[in-house]
C-alpha positions as semicolon CSV with decimal commas, in nm:
position;residue;x (nm);y (nm);z (nm)
1;X;7,187;9,627;9,603
2;X;7,411;9,555;9,305
3;X;7,155;9,699;9,065
4;X;7,132;10,022;9,266
5;X;7,512;10,047;9,276
6;X;7,540;10,011;8,899
7;X;7,260;10,263;8,835
8;X;7,419;10,521;9,066
9;X;7,761;10,465;8,909
10;X;7,629;10,503;8,554
11;X;7,437;10,818;8,649
12;X;7,751;10,963;8,808
13;X;7,966;10,892;8,502
14;X;7,705;11,037;8,265
15;X;7,686;11,349;8,482
16;X;8,065;11,393;8,465
17;X;8,055;11,357;8,086
18;X;7,776;11,613;8,066
19;X;7,976;11,862;8,273
20;X;8,280;11,817;8,050
21;X;8,073;11,863;7,737
22;X;7,897;12,168;7,883
23;X;8,234;12,317;7,978
24;X;8,349;12,269;7,619
25;X;8,041;12,457;7,496
26;X;8,132;12,750;7,721
27;X;8,480;12,780;7,574
28;X;8,570;13,136;7,477
29;X;8,770;13,024;7,180
30;X;8,973;12,731;7,059
31;X;9,296;12,868;7,199
32;X;9,573;12,707;7,399
33;X;9,525;12,954;7,684
34;X;9,154;12,880;7,711
35;X;9,206;12,505;7,704
36;X;9,487;12,486;7,959
37;X;9,418;12,781;8,193
38;X;9,059;12,888;8,104
39;X;9,199;13,216;7,969
40;X;9,289;13,303;8,331
41;X;8,922;13,355;8,419
42;X;8,894;13,102;8,704
43;X;8,845;13,276;9,039
44;X;8,928;13,179;9,395
45;X;8,615;12,967;9,437
46;X;8,686;12,743;9,138
47;X;9,054;12,708;9,225
48;X;8,976;12,632;9,591
49;X;8,727;12,360;9,499
50;X;8,972;12,212;9,250
51;X;9,249;12,200;9,510
52;X;9,009;12,043;9,760
53;X;8,914;11,777;9,504
54;X;9,283;11,710;9,439
55;X;9,351;11,655;9,809
56;X;9,042;11,433;9,834
57;X;9,146;11,222;9,534
58;X;9,179;10,847;9,540
59;X;9,553;10,870;9,601
60;X;9,482;11,068;9,917
61;X;9,168;10,900;10,048
62;X;9,294;10,543;10,010
63;X;9,670;10,591;9,987
64;X;9,741;10,814;10,286
65;X;9,502;10,623;10,511
66;X;9,677;10,299;10,421
67;X;10,022;10,448;10,481
68;X;9,913;10,599;10,813
69;X;9,770;10,268;10,926
70;X;10,081;10,074;10,830
71;X;10,352;10,322;10,934
72;X;10,237;10,660;11,071
73;X;10,590;10,803;11,073
74;X;10,604;10,785;10,693
75;X;10,312;11,026;10,672
76;X;10,480;11,299;10,879
77;X;10,651;11,466;10,584
78;X;10,336;11,458;10,374
79;X;10,126;11,601;10,657
80;X;10,383;11,876;10,715
81;X;10,384;11,970;10,347
82;X;10,005;11,964;10,325
83;X;9,980;12,200;10,622
84;X;10,197;12,465;10,461
85;X;10,082;12,410;10,102
86;X;9,797;12,667;10,119
87;X;10,035;12,937;10,242
88;X;10,285;12,861;9,966
89;X;10,004;12,862;9,713
90;X;9,890;13,203;9,835
91;X;10,239;13,352;9,830
92;X;10,365;13,198;9,506
93;X;10,056;13,080;9,320
94;X;9,890;13,418;9,275
95;X;10,218;13,573;9,160
96;X;10,276;13,294;8,908
97;X;9,916;13,335;8,793
98;X;9,971;13,708;8,735
99;X;10,297;13,646;8,546
100;X;10,133;13,377;8,333
101;X;9,846;13,607;8,243
102;X;10,078;13,894;8,159
103;X;10,315;13,698;7,937
104;X;10,069;13,442;7,802
105;X;10,208;13,127;7,964
106;X;9,973;12,833;7,927
107;X;10,179;12,577;8,117
108;X;10,432;12,572;8,398
109;X;10,702;12,460;8,156
110;X;10,642;12,771;7,944
111;X;10,729;12,981;8,249
112;X;11,040;12,777;8,329
113;X;11,167;12,778;7,971
114;X;11,116;13,152;7,926
115;X;11,259;13,248;8,266
116;X;11,581;13,053;8,209
117;X;11,583;13,116;7,833
118;X;11,629;12,746;7,767
119;X;11,415;12,535;7,537
120;X;11,605;12,223;7,644
121;X;11,520;12,285;8,009
122;X;11,155;12,330;7,918
123;X;11,155;11,993;7,740
124;X;11,334;11,821;8,030
125;X;11,088;11,959;8,286
126;X;10,797;11,853;8,064
127;X;10,931;11,498;8,046
128;X;10,990;11,486;8,424
129;X;10,635;11,604;8,491
130;X;10,498;11,328;8,268
131;X;10,715;11,067;8,440
132;X;10,626;11,167;8,796
133;X;10,257;11,226;8,726
134;X;10,206;10,891;8,552
135;X;10,197;10,689;8,880
136;X;9,972;10,951;9,040
137;X;9,723;10,929;8,754
138;X;9,736;10,550;8,760
139;X;9,662;10,542;9,134
140;X;9,365;10,774;9,085
141;X;9,221;10,533;8,829
142;X;9,290;10,236;9,054
143;X;9,136;10,382;9,371
144;X;8,776;10,419;9,246
145;X;8,812;10,085;9,068
146;X;8,903;9,918;9,398
147;X;8,605;10,079;9,571
148;X;8,369;9,983;9,288
149;X;8,487;9,623;9,294
150;X;8,445;9,607;9,672
151;X;8,100;9,769;9,673
152;X;7,978;9,540;9,395
153;X;8,106;9,235;9,577
154;X;8,342;9,154;9,291
155;X;8,063;9,153;9,032
156;X;8,236;9,442;8,852
157;X;8,595;9,331;8,781
158;X;8,881;9,559;8,882
159;X;9,017;9,594;8,528
160;X;8,674;9,690;8,393
161;X;8,639;9,962;8,657
162;X;8,988;10,094;8,581
163;X;8,915;10,104;8,210
164;X;8,578;10,276;8,251
165;X;8,704;10,543;8,492
166;X;9,010;10,604;8,275
167;X;8,807;10,644;7,957
168;X;8,543;10,870;8,117
169;X;8,804;11,093;8,281
170;X;9,001;11,119;7,958
171;X;8,690;11,211;7,758
172;X;8,565;11,493;7,981
173;X;8,919;11,628;8,025
174;X;8,982;11,617;7,651
175;X;8,647;11,779;7,576
176;X;8,635;12,045;7,847
177;X;9,002;12,117;7,908
178;X;9,091;12,277;8,240
179;X;8,744;12,431;8,259
180;X;8,592;12,084;8,245
181;X;8,835;11,958;8,510
182;X;8,755;12,244;8,748
183;X;8,380;12,213;8,702
184;X;8,385;11,838;8,763
185;X;8,607;11,902;9,067
186;X;8,345;12,142;9,204
187;X;8,066;11,889;9,147
188;X;8,260;11,606;9,310
189;X;8,374;11,818;9,605
190;X;8,017;11,923;9,676
191;X;7,906;11,564;9,628
192;X;8,135;11,425;9,901
193;X;7,956;11,580;10,203
194;X;7,620;11,524;10,033
195;X;7,689;11,153;9,986
196;X;7,814;11,129;10,344
197;X;7,496;11,292;10,473
198;X;7,276;11,063;10,263
199;X;7,467;10,759;10,387
200;X;7,421;10,860;10,750
201;X;7,053;10,929;10,692
202;X;7,014;10,585;10,534
203;X;7,176;10,418;10,835
204;X;6,959;10,620;11,073
205;X;6,644;10,513;10,889
206;X;6,750;10,147;10,902
207;X;6,818;10,169;11,275
208;X;6,483;10,340;11,332
209;X;6,311;10,062;11,139
210;X;6,485;9,799;11,351
211;X;6,376;9,975;11,669
212;X;6,015;9,995;11,553
213;X;6,016;9,623;11,468
214;X;6,119;9,526;11,821
């Protein structure tokens, strides 16, 4: 079982690296706009899959379930915000996208700095984003590491899993930019129901075998 787990994990990581490298080969130019916002060419399908992958990240799958189990009331605000997030994204996101494409903004801080005509504000917002996103990124490295350690029965140490997932994610993001991130998001989002279906089929086959052996 451990051997199969390691083989599947290695194949998955190699596949993610391949997607990131392939995304880099499809770059339309070594420009800031192409790297950060895919030159504004990503459509609704890619964005939708990327958002779905974000909501199904380790922070969500493990974190929110744990919070809900321990204290359901604490999850009320998060659930409320998640419910209305798609509507806010539709109303504000597409307008921000259009403004960014028109004026050549590659990051959210570019928009903020230009709108308020303040370079200092742009720097402050950039620093705040880094500060608040650091724990989120750390949790998303820790979550798959926890699962890997559990599935392997402790054979794969937690710190090794964290390091491997962190390095792999950094490489395909660095190589493919936002295009690589979106394409890996699509692959992983499609992989979730597929893996669930395969898992259920495996359990069904085992139960059928047990019945036949009676």
